[in-house]
Short mmCIF file of C-alpha atoms in Angstrom, two decimals:
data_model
loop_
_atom_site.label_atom_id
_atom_site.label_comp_id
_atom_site.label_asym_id
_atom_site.label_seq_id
_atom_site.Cartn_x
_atom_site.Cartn_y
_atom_site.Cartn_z
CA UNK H 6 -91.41 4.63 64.46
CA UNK H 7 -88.28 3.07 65.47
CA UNK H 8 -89.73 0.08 67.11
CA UNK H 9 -92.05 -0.60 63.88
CA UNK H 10 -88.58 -0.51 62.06
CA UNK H 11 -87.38 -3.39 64.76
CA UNK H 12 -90.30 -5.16 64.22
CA UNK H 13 -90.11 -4.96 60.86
CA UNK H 14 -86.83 -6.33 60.94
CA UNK H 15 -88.13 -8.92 63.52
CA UNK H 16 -90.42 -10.25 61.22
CA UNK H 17 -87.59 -10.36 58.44
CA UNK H 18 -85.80 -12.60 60.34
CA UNK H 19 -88.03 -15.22 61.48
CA UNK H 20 -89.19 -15.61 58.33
CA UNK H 21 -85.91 -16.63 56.88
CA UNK H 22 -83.81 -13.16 55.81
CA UNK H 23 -79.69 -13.20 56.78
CA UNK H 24 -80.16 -9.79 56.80
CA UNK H 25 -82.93 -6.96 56.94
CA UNK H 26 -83.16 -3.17 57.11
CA UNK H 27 -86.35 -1.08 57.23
CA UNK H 28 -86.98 2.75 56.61
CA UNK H 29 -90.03 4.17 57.74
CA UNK H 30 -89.73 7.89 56.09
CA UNK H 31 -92.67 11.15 56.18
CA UNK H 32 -91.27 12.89 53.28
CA UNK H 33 -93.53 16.64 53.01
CA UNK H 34 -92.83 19.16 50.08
CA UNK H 35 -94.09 22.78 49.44
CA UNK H 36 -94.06 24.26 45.71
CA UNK H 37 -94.80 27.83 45.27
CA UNK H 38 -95.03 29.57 42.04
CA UNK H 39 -95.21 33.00 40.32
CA UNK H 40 -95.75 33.71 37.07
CA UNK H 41 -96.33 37.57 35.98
CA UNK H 42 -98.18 39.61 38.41
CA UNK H 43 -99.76 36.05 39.29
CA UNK H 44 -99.18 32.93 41.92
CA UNK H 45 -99.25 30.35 39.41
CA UNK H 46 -99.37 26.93 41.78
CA UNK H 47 -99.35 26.25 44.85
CA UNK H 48 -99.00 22.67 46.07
CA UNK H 49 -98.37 21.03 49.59
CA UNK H 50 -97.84 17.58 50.07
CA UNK H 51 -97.06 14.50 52.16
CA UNK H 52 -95.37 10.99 51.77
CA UNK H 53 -95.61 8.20 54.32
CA UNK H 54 -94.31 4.42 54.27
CA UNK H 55 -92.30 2.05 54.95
CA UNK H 56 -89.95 0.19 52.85
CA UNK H 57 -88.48 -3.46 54.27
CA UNK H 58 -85.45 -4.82 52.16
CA UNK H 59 -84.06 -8.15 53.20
CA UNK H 60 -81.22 -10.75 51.77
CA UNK H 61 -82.17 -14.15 51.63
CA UNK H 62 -81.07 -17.76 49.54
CA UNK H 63 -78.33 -15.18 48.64
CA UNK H 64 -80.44 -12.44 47.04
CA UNK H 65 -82.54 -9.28 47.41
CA UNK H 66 -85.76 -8.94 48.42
CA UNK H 67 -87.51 -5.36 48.78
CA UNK H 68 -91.20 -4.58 49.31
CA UNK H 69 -93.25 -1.31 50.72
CA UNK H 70 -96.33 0.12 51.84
CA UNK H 71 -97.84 3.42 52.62
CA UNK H 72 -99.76 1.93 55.76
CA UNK H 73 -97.58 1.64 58.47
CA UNK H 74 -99.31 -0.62 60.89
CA UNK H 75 -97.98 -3.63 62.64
CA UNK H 76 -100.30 -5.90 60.90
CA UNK H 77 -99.12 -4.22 57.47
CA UNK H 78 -95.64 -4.47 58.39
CA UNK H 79 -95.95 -8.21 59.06
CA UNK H 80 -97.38 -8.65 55.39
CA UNK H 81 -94.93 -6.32 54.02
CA UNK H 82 -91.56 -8.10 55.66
CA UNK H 83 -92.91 -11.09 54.53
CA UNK H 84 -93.31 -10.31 51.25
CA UNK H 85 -89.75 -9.17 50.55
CA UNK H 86 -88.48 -12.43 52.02
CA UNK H 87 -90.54 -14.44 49.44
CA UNK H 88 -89.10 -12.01 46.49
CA UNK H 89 -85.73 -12.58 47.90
CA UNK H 90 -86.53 -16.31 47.95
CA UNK H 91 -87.71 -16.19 44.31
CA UNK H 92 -84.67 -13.71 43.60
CA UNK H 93 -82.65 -16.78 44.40
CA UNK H 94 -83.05 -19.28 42.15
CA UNK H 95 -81.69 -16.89 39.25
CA UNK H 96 -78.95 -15.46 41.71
CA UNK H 97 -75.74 -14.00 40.27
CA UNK H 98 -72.76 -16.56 40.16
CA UNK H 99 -70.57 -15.05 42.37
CA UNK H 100 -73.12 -14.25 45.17
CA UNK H 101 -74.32 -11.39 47.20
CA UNK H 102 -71.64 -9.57 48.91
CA UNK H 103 -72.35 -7.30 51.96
CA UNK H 104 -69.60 -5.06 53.35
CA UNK H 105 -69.46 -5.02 57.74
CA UNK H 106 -70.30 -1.89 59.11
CA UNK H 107 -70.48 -1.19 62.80
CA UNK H 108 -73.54 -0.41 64.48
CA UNK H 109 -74.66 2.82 64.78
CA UNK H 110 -77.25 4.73 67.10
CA UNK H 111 -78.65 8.52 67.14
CA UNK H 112 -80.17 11.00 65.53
CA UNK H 113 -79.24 13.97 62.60
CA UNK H 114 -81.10 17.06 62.43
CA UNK H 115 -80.56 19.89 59.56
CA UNK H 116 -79.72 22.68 62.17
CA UNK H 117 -82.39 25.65 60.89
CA UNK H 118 -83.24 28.68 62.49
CA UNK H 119 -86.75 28.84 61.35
CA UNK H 120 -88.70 26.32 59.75
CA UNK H 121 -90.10 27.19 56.42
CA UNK H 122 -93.52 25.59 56.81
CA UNK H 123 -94.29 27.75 59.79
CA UNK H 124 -93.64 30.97 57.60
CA UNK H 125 -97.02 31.99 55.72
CA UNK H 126 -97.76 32.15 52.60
CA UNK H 127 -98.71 34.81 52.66
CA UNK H 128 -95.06 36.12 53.31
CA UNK H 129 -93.75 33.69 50.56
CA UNK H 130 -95.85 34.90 47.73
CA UNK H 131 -95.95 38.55 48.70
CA UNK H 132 -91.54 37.89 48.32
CA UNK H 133 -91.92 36.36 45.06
CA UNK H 134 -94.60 38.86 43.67
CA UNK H 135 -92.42 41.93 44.97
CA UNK H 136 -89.33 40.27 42.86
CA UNK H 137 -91.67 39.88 39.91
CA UNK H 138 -92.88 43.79 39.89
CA UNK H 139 -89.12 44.88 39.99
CA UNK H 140 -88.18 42.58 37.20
CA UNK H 141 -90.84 43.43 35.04
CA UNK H 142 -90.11 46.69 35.54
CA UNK H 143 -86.58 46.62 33.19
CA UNK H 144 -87.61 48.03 30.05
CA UNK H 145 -87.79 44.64 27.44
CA UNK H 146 -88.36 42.34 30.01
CA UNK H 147 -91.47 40.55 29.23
CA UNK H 148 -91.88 37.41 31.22
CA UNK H 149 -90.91 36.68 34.76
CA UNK H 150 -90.88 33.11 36.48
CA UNK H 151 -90.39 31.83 40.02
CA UNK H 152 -90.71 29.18 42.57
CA UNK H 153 -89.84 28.57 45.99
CA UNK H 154 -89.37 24.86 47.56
CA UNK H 155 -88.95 23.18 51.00
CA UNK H 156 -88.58 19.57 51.86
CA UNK H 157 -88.79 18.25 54.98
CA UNK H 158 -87.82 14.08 55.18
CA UNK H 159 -87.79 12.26 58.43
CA UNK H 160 -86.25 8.86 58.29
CA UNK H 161 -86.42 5.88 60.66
CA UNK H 162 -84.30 3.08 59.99
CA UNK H 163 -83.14 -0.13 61.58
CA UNK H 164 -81.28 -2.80 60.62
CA UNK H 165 -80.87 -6.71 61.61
CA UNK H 166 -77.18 -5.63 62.59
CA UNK H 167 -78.53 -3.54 65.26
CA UNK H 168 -78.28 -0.66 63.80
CA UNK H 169 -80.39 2.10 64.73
CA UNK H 170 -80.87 6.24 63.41
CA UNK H 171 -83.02 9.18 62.89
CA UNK H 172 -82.87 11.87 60.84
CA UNK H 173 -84.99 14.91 60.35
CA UNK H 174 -83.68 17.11 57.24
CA UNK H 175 -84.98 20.28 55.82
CA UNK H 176 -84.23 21.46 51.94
CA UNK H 177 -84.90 25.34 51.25
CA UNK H 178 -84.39 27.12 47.76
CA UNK H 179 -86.03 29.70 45.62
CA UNK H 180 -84.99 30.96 41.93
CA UNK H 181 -86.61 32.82 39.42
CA UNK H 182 -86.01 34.31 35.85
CA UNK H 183 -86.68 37.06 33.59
CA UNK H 184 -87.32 36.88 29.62
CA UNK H 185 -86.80 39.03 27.26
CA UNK H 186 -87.66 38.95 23.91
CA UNK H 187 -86.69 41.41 20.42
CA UNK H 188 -88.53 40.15 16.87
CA UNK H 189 -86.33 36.84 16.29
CA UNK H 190 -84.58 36.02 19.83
CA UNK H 191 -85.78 35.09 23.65
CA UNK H 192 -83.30 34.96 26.06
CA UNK H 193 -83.30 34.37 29.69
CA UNK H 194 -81.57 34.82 32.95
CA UNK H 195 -81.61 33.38 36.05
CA UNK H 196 -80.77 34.44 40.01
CA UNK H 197 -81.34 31.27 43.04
CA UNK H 198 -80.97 31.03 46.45
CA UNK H 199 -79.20 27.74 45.79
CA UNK H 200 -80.83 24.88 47.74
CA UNK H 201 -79.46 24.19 51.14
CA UNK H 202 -80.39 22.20 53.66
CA UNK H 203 -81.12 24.78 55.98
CA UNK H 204 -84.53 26.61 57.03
CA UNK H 205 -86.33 29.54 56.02
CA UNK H 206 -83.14 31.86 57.20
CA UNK H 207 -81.63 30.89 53.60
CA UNK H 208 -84.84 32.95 52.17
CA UNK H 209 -83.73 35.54 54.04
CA UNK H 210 -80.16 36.34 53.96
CA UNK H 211 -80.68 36.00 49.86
CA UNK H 212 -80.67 39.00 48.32
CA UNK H 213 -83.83 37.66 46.04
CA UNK H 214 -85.28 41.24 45.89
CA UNK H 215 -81.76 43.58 45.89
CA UNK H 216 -80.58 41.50 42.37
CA UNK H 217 -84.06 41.58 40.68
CA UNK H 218 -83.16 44.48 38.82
CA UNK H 219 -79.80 43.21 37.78
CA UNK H 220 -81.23 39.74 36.63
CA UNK H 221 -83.83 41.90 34.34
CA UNK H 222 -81.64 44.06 32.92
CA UNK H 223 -78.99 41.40 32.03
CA UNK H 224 -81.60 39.48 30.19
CA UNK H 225 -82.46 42.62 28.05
CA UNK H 226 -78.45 42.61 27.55
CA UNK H 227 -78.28 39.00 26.43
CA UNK H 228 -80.51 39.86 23.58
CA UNK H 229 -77.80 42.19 21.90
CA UNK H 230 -74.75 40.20 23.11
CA UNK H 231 -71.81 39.30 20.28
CA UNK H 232 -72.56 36.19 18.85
CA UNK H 233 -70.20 33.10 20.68
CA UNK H 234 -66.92 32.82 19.19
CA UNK H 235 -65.58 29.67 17.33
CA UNK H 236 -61.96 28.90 18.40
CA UNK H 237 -59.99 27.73 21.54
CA UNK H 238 -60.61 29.91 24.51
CA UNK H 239 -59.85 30.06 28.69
CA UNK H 240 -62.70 29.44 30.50
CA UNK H 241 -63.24 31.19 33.96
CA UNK H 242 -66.03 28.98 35.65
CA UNK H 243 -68.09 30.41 38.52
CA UNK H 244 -69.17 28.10 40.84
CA UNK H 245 -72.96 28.15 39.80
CA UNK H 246 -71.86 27.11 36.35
CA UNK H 247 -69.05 24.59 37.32
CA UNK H 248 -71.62 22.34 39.71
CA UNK H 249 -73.18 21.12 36.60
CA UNK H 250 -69.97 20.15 34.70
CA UNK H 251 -68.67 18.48 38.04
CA UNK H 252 -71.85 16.66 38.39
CA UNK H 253 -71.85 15.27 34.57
CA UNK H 254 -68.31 14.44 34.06
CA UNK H 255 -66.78 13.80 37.63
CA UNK H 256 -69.92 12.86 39.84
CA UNK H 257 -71.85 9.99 37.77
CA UNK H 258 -68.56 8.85 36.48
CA UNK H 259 -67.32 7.96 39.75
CA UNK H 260 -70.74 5.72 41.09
CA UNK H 261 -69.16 2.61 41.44
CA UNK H 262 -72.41 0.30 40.45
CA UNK H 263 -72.18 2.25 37.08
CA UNK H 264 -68.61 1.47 36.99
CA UNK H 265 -69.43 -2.03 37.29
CA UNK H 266 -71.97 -1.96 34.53
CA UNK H 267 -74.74 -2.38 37.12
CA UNK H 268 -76.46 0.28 36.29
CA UNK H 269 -76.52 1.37 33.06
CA UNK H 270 -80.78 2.20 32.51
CA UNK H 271 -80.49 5.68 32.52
CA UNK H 272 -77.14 7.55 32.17
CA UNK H 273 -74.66 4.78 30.96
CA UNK H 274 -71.86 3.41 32.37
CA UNK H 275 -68.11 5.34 33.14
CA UNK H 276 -64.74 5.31 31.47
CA UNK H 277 -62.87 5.82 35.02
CA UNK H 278 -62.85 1.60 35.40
CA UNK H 279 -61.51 0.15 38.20
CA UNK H 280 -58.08 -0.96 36.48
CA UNK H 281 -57.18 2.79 35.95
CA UNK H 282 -57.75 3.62 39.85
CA UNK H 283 -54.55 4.93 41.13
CA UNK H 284 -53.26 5.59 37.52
CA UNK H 285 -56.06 7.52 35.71
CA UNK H 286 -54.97 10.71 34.86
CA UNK H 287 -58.32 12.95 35.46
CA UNK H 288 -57.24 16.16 35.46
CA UNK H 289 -54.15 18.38 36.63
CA UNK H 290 -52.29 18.48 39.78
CA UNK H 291 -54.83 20.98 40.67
CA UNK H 292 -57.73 19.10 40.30
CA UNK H 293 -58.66 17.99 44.27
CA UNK H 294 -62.45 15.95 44.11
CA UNK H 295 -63.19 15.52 47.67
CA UNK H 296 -66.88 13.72 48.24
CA UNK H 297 -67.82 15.09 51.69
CA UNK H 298 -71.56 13.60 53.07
CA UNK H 299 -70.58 15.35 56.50
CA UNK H 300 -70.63 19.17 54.39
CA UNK H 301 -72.41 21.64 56.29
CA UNK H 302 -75.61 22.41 54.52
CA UNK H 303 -75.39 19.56 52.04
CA UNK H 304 -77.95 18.31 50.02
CA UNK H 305 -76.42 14.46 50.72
CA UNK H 306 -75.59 15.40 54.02
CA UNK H 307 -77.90 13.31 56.64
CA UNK H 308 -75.90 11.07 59.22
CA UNK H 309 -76.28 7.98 57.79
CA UNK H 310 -76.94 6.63 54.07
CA UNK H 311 -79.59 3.97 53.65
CA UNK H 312 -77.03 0.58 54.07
CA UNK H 313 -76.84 2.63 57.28
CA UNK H 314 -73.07 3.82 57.41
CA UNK H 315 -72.13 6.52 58.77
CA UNK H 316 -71.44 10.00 56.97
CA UNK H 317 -68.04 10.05 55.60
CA UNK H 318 -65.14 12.70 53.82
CA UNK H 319 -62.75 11.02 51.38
CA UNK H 320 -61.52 11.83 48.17
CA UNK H 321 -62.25 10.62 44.67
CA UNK H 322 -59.27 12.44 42.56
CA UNK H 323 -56.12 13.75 44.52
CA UNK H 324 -53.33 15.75 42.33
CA UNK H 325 -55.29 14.83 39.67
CA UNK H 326 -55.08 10.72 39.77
CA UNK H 327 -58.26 9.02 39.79
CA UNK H 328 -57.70 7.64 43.74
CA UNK H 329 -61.23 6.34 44.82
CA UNK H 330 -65.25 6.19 43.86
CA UNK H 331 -68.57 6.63 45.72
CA UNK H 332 -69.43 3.56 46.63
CA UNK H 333 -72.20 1.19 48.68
CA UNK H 334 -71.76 -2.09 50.84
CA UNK H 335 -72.97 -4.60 48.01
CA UNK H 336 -70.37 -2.85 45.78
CA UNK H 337 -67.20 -1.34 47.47
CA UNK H 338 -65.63 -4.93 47.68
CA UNK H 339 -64.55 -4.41 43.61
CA UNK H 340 -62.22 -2.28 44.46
CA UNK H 341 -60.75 -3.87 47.23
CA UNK H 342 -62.36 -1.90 50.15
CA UNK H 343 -63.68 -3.39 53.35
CA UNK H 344 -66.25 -0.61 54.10
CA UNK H 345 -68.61 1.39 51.66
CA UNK H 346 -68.51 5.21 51.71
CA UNK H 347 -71.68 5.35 52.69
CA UNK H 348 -73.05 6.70 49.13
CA UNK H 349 -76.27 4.32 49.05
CA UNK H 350 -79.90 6.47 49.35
CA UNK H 351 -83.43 5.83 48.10
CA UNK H 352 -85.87 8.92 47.15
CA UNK H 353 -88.31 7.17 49.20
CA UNK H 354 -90.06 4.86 51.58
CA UNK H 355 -91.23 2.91 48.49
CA UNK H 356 -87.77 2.91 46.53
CA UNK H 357 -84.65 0.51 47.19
CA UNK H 358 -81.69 1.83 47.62
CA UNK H 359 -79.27 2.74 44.63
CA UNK H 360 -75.58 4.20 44.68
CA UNK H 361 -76.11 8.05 44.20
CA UNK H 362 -73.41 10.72 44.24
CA UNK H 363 -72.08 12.91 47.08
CA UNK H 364 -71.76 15.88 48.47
CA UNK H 365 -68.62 16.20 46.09
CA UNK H 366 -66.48 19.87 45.39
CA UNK H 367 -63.14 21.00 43.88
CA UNK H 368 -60.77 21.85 46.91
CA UNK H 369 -60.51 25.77 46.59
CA UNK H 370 -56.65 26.85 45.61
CA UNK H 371 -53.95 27.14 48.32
CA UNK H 372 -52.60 30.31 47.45
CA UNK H 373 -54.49 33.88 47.59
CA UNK H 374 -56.60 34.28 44.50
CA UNK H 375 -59.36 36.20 43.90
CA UNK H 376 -62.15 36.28 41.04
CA UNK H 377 -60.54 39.61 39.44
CA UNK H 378 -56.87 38.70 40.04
CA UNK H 379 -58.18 35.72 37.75
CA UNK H 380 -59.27 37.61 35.24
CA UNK H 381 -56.94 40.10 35.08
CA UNK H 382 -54.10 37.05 34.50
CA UNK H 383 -56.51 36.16 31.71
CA UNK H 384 -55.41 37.03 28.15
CA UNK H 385 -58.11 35.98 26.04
CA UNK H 386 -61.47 33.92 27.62
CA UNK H 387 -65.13 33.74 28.48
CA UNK H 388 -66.27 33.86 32.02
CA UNK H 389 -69.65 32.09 32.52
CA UNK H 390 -72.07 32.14 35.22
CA UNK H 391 -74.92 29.46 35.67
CA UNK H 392 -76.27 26.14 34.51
CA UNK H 393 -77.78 25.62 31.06
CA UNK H 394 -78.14 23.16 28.74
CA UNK H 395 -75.47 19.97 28.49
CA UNK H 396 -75.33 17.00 26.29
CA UNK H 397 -72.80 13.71 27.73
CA UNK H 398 -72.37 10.53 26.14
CA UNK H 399 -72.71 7.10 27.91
CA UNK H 400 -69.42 6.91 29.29
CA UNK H 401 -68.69 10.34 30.37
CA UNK H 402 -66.11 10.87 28.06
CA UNK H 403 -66.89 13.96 25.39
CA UNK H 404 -69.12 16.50 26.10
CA UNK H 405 -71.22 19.95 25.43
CA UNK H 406 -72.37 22.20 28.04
CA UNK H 407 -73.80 25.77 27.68
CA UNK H 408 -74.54 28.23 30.46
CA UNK H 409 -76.50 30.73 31.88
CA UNK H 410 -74.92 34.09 30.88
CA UNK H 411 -71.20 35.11 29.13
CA UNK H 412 -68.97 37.74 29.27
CA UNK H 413 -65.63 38.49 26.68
CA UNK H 414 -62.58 38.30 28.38
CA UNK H 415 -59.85 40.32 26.64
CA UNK H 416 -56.14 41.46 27.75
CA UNK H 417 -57.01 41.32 31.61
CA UNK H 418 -60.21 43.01 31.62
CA UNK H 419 -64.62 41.88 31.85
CA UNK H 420 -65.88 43.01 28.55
CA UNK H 421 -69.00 42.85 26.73
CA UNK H 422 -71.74 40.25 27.47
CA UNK H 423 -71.37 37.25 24.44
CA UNK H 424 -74.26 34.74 23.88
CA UNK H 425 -75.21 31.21 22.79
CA UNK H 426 -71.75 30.17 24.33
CA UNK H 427 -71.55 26.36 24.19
CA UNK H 428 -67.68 24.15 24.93
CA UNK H 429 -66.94 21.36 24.11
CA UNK H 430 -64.11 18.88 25.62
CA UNK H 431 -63.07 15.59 26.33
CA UNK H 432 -63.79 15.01 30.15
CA UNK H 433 -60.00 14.03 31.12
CA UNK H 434 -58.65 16.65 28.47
CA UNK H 435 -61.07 19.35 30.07
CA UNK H 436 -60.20 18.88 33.36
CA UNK H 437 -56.33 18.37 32.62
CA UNK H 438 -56.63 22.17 31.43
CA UNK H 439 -57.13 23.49 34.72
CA UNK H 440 -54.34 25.62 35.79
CA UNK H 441 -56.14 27.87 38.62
CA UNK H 442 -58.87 27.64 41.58
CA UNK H 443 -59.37 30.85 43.68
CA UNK H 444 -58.94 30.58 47.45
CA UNK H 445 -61.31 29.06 49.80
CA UNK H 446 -62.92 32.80 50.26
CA UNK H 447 -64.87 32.56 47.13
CA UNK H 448 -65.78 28.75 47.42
CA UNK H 449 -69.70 28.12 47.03
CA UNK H 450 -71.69 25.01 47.26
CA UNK H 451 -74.38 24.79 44.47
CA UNK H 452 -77.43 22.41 44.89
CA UNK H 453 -78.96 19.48 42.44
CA UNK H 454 -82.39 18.64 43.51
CA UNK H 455 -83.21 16.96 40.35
CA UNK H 456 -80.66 14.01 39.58
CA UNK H 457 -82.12 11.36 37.61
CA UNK H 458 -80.79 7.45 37.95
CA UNK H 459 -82.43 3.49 38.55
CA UNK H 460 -85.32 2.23 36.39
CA UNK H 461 -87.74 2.71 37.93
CA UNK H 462 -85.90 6.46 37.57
CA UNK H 463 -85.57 7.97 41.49
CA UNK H 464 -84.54 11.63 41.81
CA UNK H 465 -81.84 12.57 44.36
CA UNK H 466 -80.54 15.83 45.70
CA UNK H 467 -76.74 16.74 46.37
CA UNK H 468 -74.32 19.34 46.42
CA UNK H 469 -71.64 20.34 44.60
CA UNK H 470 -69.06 23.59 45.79
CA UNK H 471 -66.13 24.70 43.78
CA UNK H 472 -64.19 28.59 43.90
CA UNK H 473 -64.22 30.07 40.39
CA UNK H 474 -61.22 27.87 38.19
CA UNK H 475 -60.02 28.77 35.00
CA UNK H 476 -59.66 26.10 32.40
CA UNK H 477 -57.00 26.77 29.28
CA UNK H 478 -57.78 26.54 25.57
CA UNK H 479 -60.91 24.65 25.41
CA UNK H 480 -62.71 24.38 22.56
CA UNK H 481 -65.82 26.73 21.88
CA UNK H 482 -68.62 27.43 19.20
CA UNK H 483 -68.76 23.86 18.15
CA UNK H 484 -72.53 24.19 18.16
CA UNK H 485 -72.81 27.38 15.87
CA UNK H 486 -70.46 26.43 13.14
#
């Protein structure tokens, strides 16, 4: 695969291209579903191609194709020379910029201890139907839902620089959820083994099975819980809950091509401009955004990104000040950098490459804290646990986000379960509030498989950790008033 990448690039060259880079990438994904006492879907299935992008006359060229032969190859290099060559005679005024990055070789492998396509399905939908049977068997449960997933990409890539890598990653995760429902409400509740890249091992050290009661039973509680306040409350966030609101406000807000205004289709464009870096005011002093594509089990975690530089750690916010952004080679020159970050990936062999985010978490607090010491030095809040709905304008400025499940917090102690909790903040106000992150004991990272950006829309997968962190009077109820 490697030397049909080289040729690829070969080909690139000789027909004109100042620079080239090819992918050749198997991409195979397994969906399993449960719905009831019933396996609802199960699908298995496999992408193959190559995708050749090239500058030339000063612009971009990119074509594919799912046959990856040499003769193919030839057609499909020269084809993205000729729509680079026709890209430049509309090229942008100031040119086509492209950040120097050394040349790399090797290879990056998820480290698993069993592969999850080797494990039968048998075993995988007897797990998710023994789940189902103990959740539907919590009085007022009336619906159960599941799914398991793996992903397996393998990515060959070269580059006209010399550049040469390999990586092999595997994504593993499984969630399901019960329903209940009385004569005017439904509610639901969730439990995940949050996707990892890791193998089937993540299945199994899950407790899936040991929490299926719980997960019923709190969905029968939601039904009866107090009705969400309307007021100023503190907000304890659980990491499951706080990926989202990371990934909203902090995460697309910081992809430098949206920054720029180059990409704008989908999500809009960012406050945090490049005149406020160094200045901006994000949050509080303990607000620590490291992006981190070298993270253990990360979701954006594979060696190299597709301009082929090498994984990196930096941060975005230090202390609070706005200090950096994810960026890629055609882009990290606006803020003055000579190298990328190494943020650039495409969701396949057939898509160019687009700035996505990071691996990117809130550094856990310095000093000993734990979830209930937390609490306990919490007077009057909600603590919520898990994603739910979320509404963000253009900019990433103001802001709604729901949850999963509530509880009261009153003089110290976990009280009753609340529902229909919704907050709404300002995103620098919001994260200005925070005045506490437990210790790096309770720090979780959370995956996003399904993060939407480009036109044509590609969906990326990355991971975002935080401890629990409480956030002070923030606004609640706005929804129900």
């Amino acid at each position: 695969m490697k030397d049909l990448c080289r040729h690829a690039v070969e080909v690139a060259k000789q027909r004109g291209a100042t620079y080239a880079d090819a992918r050749i990438v198997r991409l195979r994904n397994q969906w399993l579903g449960a719905e009831d006492e019933r396996i609802s879907e199960i699908t298995d299935s496999e992408s193959f191609g190559i995708g050749v992008r090239v500058i030339c006359d000063g612009a971009w060229g990119f074509a594919a194709s799912a046959r990856v032969d040499k003769a193919t190859i030839d057609k499909t290099a020269a084809r993205a020379v000729e729509i680079a060559k026709a890209s430049g005679l509309a090229k942008a005024p100031d040119g086509l910029r492209w950040a120097k990055e050394p040349v790399h070789t090797g290879t990056f492998r998820t480290p698993i201890e069993k592969d999850p396509f080797d494990v039968s399905l048998e075993d995988k939908t007897g797990l998710l139907l023994a789940i189902g049977k103990e959740v539907r068997a919590v009085k007022g449960v009336n619906k159960y839902h599941a799914h398991m997933r793996f992903r397996r990409e393998q990515r060959f890539q070269a580059t006209s620089e010399g550049t040469l890598v390999e990586s092999d990653c595997y994504t593993t995760t499984a969630s399901y959820s019960a329903t209940a429902v009385d004569a005017t409400t439904v509610k639901d509740r969730y439990f995940e083994a949050t996707a990892l890249n890791a193998g089937y091992e993540h299945i199994d050290k899950t407790p899936l099975l040991a929490e299926a009661r719980r997960v019923g039973e709190e969905a029968v509680q939601k039904l009866t819980g107090k009705p969400c306040p309307v007021g100023k409350k503190d907000l304890v966030l659980l990491p499951s809950h706080l990926a989202l609101t990371m990934h909203e406000s902090i995460g697309h807000a910081t992809e430098l091509d949206r920054v720029l205004g180059m990409e704008e289709s989908l999500a809009g464009s960012s406050f945090a401009t490049i005149d406020q870096l160094g200045t901006l005011k994000y949050g509080s002093p303990h607000m620590n955004i490291v992006c981190d594509n070298t993270m253990p089990f990360g979701l954006g975690s594979r060696g190299w990104d597709d301009d082929g530089v090498e994984a990196q750690r930096w941060y975005v916010i230090k202390n609070g000040i706005l200090v950096d952004y994810m960026t890629g080679r055609e882009v990290c020159h606006a803020t003055g950098a000579d190298r990328s970050h190494g943020s650039c990936r495409a969701d396949s062999w057939a898509s160019i490459p687009i700035v996505r985010q990071s691996n990117i978490g809130l550094e856990p607090g310095e000093k000993p804290l734990t979830l209930d010491e937390l609490i306990a030095d919490t007077e009057d809040g909600i603590l919520i646990d898990g994603m739910g709905s979320f509404s963000i304008d253009q900019r990433r400025q103001n802001f709604q986000f729901g949850g999963d499940c509530f509880w009261e917090i009153k003089n110290g102690k976990k009280g009753g379960m609340l529902k229909d909790v919704t907050y709404q903040a300002i995103t620098t106000e919001f994260w200005g509030s925070l005045d506490a992150v437990c210790d790096k004991r309770f720090w979780e990272p959370i995956g996003i498989m399904g993060c939407g950006k480009g036109d044509p829309m590609q969906i990326a997968q990355m991971t975002h950790g935080s401890a629990p962190a409480r956030f002070r009077k923030i606004d609640v109820g706005g929804a129900t008033k």
